[in-house]
Tab-separated table of C-alpha atoms in Angstrom:
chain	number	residue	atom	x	y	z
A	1	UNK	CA	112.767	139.553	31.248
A	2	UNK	CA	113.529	143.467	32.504
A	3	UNK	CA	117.175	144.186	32.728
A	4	UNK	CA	117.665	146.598	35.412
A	5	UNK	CA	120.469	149.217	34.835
A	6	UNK	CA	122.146	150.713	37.671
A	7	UNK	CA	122.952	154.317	37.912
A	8	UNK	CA	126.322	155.319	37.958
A	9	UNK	CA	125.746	156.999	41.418
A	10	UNK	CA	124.985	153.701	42.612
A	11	UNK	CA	127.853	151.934	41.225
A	12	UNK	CA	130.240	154.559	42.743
A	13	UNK	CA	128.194	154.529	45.703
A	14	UNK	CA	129.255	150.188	45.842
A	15	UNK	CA	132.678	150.532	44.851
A	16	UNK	CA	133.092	153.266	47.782
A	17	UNK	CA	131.028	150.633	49.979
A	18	UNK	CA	133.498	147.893	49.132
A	19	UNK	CA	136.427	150.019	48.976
A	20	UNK	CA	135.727	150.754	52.782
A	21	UNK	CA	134.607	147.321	53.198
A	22	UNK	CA	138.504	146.085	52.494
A	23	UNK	CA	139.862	148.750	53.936
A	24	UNK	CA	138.381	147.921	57.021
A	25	UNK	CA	139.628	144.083	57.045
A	26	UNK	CA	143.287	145.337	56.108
A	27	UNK	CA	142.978	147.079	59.948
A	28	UNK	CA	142.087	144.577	61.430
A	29	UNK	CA	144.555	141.937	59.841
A	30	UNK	CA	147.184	144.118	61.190
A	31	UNK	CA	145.746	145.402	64.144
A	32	UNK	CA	145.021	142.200	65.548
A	33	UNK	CA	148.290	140.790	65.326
A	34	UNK	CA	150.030	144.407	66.296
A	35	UNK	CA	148.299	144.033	69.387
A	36	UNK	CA	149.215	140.546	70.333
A	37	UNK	CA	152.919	141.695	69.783
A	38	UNK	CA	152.294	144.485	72.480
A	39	UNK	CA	150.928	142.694	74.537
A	40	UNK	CA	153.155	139.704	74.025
A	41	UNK	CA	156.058	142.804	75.463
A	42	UNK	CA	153.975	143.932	77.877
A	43	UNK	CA	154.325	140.250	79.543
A	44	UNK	CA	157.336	140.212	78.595
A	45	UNK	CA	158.792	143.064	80.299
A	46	UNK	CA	156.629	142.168	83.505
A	47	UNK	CA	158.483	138.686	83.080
A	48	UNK	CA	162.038	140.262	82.613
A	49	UNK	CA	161.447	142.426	86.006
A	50	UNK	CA	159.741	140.033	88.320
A	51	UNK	CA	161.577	136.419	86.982
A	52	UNK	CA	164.876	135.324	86.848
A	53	UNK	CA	167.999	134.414	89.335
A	54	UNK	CA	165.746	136.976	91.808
A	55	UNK	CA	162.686	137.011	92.067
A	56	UNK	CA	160.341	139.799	93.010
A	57	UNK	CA	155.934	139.194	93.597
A	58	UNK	CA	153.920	141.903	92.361
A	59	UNK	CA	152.686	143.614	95.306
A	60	UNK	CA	156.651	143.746	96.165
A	61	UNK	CA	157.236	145.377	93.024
A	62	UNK	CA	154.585	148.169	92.989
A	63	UNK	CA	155.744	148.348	96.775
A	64	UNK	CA	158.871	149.046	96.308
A	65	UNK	CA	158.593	151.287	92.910
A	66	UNK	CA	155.896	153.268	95.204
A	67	UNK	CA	158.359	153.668	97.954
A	68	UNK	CA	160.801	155.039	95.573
A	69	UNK	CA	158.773	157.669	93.578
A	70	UNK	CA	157.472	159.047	97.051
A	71	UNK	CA	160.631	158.537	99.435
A	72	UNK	CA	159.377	155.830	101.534
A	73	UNK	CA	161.048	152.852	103.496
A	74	UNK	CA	162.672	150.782	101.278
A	75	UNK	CA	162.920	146.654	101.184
A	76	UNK	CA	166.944	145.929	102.063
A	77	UNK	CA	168.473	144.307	98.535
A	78	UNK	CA	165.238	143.869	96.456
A	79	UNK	CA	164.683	147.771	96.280
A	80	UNK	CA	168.292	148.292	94.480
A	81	UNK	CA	167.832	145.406	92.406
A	82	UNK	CA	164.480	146.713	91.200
A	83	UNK	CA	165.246	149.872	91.013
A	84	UNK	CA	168.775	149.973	89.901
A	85	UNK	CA	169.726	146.605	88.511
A	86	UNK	CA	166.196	145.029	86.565
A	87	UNK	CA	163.992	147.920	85.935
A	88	UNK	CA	166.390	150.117	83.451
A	89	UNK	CA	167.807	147.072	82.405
A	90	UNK	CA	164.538	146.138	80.922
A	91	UNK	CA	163.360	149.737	80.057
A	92	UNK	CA	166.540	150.111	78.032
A	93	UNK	CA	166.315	147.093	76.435
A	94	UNK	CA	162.721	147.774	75.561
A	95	UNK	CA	163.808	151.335	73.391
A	96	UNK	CA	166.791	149.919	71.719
A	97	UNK	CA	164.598	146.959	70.351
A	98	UNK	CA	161.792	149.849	69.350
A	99	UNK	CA	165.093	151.742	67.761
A	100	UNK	CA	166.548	148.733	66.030
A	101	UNK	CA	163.340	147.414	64.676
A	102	UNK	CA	161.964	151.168	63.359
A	103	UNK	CA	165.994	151.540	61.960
A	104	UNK	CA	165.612	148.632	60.082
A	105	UNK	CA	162.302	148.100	59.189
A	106	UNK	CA	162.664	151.714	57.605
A	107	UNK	CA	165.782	150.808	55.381
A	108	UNK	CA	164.102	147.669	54.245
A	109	UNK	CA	160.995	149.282	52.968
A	110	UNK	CA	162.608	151.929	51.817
A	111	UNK	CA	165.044	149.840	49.726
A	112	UNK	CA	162.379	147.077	49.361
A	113	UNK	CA	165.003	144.535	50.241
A	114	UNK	CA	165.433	142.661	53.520
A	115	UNK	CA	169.546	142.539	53.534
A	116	UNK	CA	169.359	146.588	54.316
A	117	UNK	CA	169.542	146.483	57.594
A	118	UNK	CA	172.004	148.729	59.592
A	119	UNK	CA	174.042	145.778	60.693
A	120	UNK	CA	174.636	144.522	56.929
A	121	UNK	CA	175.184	147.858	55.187
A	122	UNK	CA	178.260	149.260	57.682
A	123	UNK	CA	176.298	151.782	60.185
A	124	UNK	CA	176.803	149.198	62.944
A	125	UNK	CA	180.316	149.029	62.105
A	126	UNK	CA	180.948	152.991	61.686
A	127	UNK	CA	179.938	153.050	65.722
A	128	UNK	CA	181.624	149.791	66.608
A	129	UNK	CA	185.027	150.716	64.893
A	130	UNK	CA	184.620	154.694	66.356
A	131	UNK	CA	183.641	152.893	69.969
A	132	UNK	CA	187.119	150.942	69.863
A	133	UNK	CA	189.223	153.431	68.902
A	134	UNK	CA	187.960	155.323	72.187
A	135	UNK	CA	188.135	152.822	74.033
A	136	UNK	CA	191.835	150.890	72.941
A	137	UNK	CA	193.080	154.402	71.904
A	138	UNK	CA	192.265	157.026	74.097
A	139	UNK	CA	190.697	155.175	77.070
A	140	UNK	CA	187.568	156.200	77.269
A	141	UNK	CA	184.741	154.630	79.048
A	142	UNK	CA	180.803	155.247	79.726
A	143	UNK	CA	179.305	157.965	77.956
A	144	UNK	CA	182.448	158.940	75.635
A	145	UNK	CA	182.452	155.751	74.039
A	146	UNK	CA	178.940	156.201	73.690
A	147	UNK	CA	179.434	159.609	72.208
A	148	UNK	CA	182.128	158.255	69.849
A	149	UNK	CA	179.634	155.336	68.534
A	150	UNK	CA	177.335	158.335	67.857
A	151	UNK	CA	179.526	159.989	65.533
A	152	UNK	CA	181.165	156.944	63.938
A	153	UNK	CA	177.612	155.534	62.974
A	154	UNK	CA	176.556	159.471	61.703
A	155	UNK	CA	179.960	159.538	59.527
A	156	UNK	CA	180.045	156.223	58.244
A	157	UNK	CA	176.224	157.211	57.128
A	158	UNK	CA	176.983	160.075	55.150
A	159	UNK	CA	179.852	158.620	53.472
A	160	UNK	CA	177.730	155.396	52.691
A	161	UNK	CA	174.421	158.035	51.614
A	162	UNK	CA	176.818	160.009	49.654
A	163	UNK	CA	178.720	157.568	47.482
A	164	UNK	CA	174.839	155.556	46.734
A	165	UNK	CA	173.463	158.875	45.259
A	166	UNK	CA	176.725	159.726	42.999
A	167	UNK	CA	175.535	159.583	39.701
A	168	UNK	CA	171.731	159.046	40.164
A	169	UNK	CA	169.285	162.146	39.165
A	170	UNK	CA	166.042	164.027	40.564
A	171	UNK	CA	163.783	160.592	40.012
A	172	UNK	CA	163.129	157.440	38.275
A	173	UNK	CA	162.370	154.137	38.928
A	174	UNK	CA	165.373	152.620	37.530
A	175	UNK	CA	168.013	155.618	39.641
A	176	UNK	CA	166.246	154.699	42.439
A	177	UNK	CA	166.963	151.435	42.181
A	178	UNK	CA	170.257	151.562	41.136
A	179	UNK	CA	170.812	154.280	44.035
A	180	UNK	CA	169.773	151.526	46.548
A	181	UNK	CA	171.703	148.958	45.509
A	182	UNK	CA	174.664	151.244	45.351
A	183	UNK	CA	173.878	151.927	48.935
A	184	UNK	CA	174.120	148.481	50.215
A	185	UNK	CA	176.902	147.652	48.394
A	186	UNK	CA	178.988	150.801	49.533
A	187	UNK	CA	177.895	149.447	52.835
A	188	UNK	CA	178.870	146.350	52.736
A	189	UNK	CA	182.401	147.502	51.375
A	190	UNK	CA	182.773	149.878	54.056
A	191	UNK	CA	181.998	147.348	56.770
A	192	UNK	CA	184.465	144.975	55.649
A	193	UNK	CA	187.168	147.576	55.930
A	194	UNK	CA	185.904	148.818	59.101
A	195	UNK	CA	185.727	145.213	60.459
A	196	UNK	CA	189.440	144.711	60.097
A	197	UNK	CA	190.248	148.563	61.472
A	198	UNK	CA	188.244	146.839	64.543
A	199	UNK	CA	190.305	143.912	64.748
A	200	UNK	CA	193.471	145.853	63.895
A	201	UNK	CA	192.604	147.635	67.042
A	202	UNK	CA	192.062	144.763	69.243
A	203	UNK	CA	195.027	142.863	68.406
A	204	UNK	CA	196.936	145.921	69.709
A	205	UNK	CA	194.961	146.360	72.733
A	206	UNK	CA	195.883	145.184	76.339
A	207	UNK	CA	194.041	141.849	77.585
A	208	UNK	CA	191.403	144.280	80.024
A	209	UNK	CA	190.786	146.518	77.377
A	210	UNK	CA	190.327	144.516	74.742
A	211	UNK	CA	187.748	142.225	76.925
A	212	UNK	CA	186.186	145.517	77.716
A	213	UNK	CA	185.652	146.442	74.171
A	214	UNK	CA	184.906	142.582	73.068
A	215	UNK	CA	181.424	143.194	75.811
A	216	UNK	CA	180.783	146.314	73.983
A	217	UNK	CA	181.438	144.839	70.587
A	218	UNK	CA	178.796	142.284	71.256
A	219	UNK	CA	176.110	144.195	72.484
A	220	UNK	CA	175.272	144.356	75.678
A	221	UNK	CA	172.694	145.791	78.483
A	222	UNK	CA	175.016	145.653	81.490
A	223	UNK	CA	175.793	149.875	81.397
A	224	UNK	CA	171.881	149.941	81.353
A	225	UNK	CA	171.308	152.917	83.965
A	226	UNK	CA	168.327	155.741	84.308
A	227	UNK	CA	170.701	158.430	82.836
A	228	UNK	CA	171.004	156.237	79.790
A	229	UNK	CA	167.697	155.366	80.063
A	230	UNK	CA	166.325	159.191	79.954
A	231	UNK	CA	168.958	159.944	76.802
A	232	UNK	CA	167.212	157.066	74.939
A	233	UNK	CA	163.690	158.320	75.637
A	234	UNK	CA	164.176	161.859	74.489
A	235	UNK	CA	165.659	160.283	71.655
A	236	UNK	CA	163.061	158.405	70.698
A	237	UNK	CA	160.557	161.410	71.554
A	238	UNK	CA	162.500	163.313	68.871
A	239	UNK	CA	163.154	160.486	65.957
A	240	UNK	CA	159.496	158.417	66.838
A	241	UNK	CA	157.472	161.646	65.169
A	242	UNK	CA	159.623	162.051	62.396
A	243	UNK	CA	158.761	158.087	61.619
A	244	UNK	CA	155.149	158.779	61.378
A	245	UNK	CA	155.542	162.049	59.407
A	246	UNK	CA	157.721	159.873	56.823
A	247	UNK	CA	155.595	156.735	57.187
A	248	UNK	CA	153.327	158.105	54.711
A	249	UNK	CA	156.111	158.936	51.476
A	250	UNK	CA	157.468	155.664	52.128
A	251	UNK	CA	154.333	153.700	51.643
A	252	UNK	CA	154.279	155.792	48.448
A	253	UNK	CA	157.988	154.988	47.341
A	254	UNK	CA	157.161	151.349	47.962
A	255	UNK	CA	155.263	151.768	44.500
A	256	UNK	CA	158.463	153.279	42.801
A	257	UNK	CA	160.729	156.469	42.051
A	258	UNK	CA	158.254	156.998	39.246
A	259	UNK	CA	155.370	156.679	40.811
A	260	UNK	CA	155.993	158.422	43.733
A	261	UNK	CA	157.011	161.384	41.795
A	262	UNK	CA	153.972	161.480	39.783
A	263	UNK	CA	151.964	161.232	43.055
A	264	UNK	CA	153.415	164.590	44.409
A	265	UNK	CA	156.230	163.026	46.288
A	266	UNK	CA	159.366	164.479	46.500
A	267	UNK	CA	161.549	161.413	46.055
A	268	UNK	CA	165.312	162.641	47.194
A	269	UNK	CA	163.723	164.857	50.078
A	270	UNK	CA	161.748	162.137	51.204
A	271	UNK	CA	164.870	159.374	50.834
A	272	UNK	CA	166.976	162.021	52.326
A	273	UNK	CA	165.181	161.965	55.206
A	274	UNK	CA	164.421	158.689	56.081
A	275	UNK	CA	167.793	157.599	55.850
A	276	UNK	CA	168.375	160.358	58.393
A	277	UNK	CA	165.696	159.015	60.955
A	278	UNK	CA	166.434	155.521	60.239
A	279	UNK	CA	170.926	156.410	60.927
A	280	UNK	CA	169.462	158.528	64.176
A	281	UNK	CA	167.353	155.291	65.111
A	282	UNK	CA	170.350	152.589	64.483
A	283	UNK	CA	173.043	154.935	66.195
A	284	UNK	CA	171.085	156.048	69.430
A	285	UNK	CA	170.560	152.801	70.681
A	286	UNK	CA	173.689	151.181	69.445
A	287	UNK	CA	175.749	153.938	71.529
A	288	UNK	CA	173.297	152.873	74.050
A	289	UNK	CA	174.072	149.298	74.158
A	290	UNK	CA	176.983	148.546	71.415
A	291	UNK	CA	175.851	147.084	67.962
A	292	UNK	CA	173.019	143.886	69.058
A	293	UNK	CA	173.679	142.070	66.594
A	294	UNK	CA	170.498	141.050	64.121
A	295	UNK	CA	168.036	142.841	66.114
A	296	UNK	CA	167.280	145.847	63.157
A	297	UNK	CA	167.881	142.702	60.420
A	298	UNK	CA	165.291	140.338	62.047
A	299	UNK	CA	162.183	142.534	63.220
A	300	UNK	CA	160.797	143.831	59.787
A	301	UNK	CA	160.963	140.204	58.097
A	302	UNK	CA	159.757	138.171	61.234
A	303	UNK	CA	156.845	141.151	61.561
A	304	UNK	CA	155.916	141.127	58.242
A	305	UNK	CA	155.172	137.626	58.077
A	306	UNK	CA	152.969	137.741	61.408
A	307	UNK	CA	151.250	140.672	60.275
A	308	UNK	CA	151.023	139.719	56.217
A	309	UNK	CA	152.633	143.341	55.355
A	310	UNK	CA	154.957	146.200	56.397
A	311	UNK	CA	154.206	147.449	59.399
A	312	UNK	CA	156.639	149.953	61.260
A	313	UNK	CA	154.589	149.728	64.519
A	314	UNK	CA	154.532	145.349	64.397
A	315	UNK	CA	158.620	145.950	63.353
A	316	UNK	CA	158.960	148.441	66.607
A	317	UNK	CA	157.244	145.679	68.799
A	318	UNK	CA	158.826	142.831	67.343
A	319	UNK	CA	162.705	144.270	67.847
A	320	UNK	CA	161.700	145.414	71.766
A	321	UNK	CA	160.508	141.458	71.982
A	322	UNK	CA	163.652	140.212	70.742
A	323	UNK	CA	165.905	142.169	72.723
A	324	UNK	CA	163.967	141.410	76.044
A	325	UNK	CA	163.614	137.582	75.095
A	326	UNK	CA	167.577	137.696	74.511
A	327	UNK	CA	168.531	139.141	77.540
A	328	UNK	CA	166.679	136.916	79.716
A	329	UNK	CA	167.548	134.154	77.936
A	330	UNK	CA	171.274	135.120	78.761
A	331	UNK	CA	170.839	136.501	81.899
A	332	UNK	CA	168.899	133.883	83.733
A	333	UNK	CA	169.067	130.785	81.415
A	334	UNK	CA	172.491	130.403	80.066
A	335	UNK	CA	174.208	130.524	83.480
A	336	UNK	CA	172.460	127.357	84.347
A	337	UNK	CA	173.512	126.012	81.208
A	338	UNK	CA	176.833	127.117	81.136
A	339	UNK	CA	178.290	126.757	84.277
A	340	UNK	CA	177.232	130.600	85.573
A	341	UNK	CA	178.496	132.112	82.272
A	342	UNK	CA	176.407	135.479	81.499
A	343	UNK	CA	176.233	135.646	78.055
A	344	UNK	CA	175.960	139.602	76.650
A	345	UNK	CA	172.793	140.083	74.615
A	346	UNK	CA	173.933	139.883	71.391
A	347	UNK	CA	175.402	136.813	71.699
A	348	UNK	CA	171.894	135.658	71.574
A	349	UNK	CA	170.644	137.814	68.656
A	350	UNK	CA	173.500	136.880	66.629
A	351	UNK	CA	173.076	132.858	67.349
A	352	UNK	CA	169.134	133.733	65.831
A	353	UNK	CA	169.983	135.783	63.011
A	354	UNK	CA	172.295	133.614	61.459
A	355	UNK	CA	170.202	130.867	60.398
A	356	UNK	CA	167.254	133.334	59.925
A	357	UNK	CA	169.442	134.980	56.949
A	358	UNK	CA	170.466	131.376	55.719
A	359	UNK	CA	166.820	130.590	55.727
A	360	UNK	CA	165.792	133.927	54.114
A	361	UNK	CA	168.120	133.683	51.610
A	362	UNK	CA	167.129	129.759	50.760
A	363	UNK	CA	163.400	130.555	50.713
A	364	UNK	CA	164.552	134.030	48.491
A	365	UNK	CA	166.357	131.123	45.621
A	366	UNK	CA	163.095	129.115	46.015
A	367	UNK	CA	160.529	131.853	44.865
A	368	UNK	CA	162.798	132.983	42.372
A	369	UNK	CA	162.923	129.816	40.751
């Protein structure tokens, strides 16, 4: 028999072959399934503007968005609730569920650990309690409040950022570690405490102002205008770049402090930072729409499961899905249910994401065991 020896050219050349080979079905496992969730918005949003308690048919909608753009006649009652009512509504909507689901998927990878989400670790509750004391306090309204959410979900950040990196050094797997958990824990501290300065405040608090701040406290799209709108999308023009400069180092710190540092990365610069983009993320569109509940907690897990890994994109999609879903679903189909109650949108995203953490917690016990 001849035994024929390959060269080692041709063995690299193979493993190169296969390497690509893989590399090739790991795009299009996500791809595919990143693309379904797009489109699944696109329909979505086209569902969210032409459905519901009024209804609108497509040639009346590019009609009357036409007509608007260029000055022309407009249709009497469907043109301002087009326009003015379900078009920002949904456009809004849209963002903050791209904001949320980028905010959280970010602190989840980063921390590699699906509780550390900006609702659970206290940013949520920094703007919520800094929104209330506007509101029951000083009487603010509209864009102050949203201003004060702004700064309360910056400060609470830094405090949480700066008590999880006392004690930890330049590196190391085990720091890092410890550095995380000492982040969600401070958070979780903080947001207790900051949860009974917001009922503090509401027990003090008029009837109408403390019904005001109870819509605001849930999370909801009824403020949605094109001035909020156009905030939200320079935002995101700003924060959506730094994601996919960072999205790089923190496929890298996946792997570990340790090994992150030995592959060039600069682990506290690179931490630093994403927990800056993913607090700008979580506190844009929560002074844009209060604190929806869930929304930054569910979109990394639920993506990750349809698209078999971390994906910021799939977690972007998946929280503007939610948030559209939500809203309908309370706009149009719990007044029929419930007697013409409209139901604020996270109402809905908090009824989902409390049996989704039950559940992620029971299937967390079962693979541990």
């Amino acid at each position: 028999m001849t035994t024929v020896h390959k060269l080692p050219t041709e063995l690299a050349l193979n493993a190169n072959n296969a390497g690509k080979h893989n590399h090739q079905l790991s795009l299009r496992r996500v791809l595919g399934p990143t693309f379904v969730l797009g489109l699944a918005v696109v329909v979505m949003f086209a569902v969210y503007v032409l459905l519901g308690s009024y209804t609108v048919t497509i040639p009346d909608f590019f009609k009357i968005v036409i007509n608007h753009l260029t000055g022309g006649e407009k249709i009497p009652g469907a043109s301002f609730i087009v326009m003015e009512h379900k078009l920002p509504r949904a456009v809004v909507g849209t963002m903050i569920g791209i904001a949320f689901g980028l905010a959280g998927a970010l602190f989840q990878t980063m921390l590699r650990n699906p509780l550390a989400s900006p609702d659970i670790i206290g940013i949520s509750y920094g703007a919520s309690a800094a929104a209330v004391t506007a509101i029951v306090i000083f009487g603010a309204s509209g864009a102050v409040v949203s201003g004060a959410a702004l700064g309360g979900a910056l400060g609470v950040a830094a405090i949480i950022y700066a008590i999880s990196r006392g004690g930890s050094g330049a590196g190391g797997g085990s720091r890092g570690n410890a550095a995380g958990n000492r982040l969600i824990l401070a958070g979780v501290g903080i947001a207790a405490a900051l949860h009974a300065v917001v009922n503090f405040l509401m027990t003090r608090a008029d009837i109408r102002t403390a019904a005001d701040a109870l819509i605001w406290l849930n999370g909801s799209l009824n403020s949605a205008t094109w001035d909020r709108a156009g905030v939200l999308a320079v935002s995101l023009l700003v924060l959506i770049p730094a994601v996919i400069a960072l999205a790089g180092p923190l496929r890298i710190l996946e792997l570990g402090d340790d090994a992150a540092a030995g592959l060039g990365i600069k682990v506290n610069a690179a931490r630093l930072g994403l927990v800056l983009t993913a607090v700008g993320l979580a506190a844009v569109a929560t002074a844009a729409a209060g604190p929806v509940a869930f929304v930054a907690f569910l979109a990394g897990p639920i993506a990750r499961r349809l698209v078999r890994k971390p994906s910021l994109p799939a977690s972007a999609l998946t929280g503007a899905l939610i948030v559209l879903l939500a809203d309908f679903f309370a706009s149009n189909i719990a007044p029929v249910i419930l007697d013409g109650t409209v139901l604020p949108v996270g109402v809905i995203t908090g009824a989902l994401g409390a049996p989704f953490l039950l559940w992620l917690l029971v299937t967390s016990n079962r693979k541990e065991a």
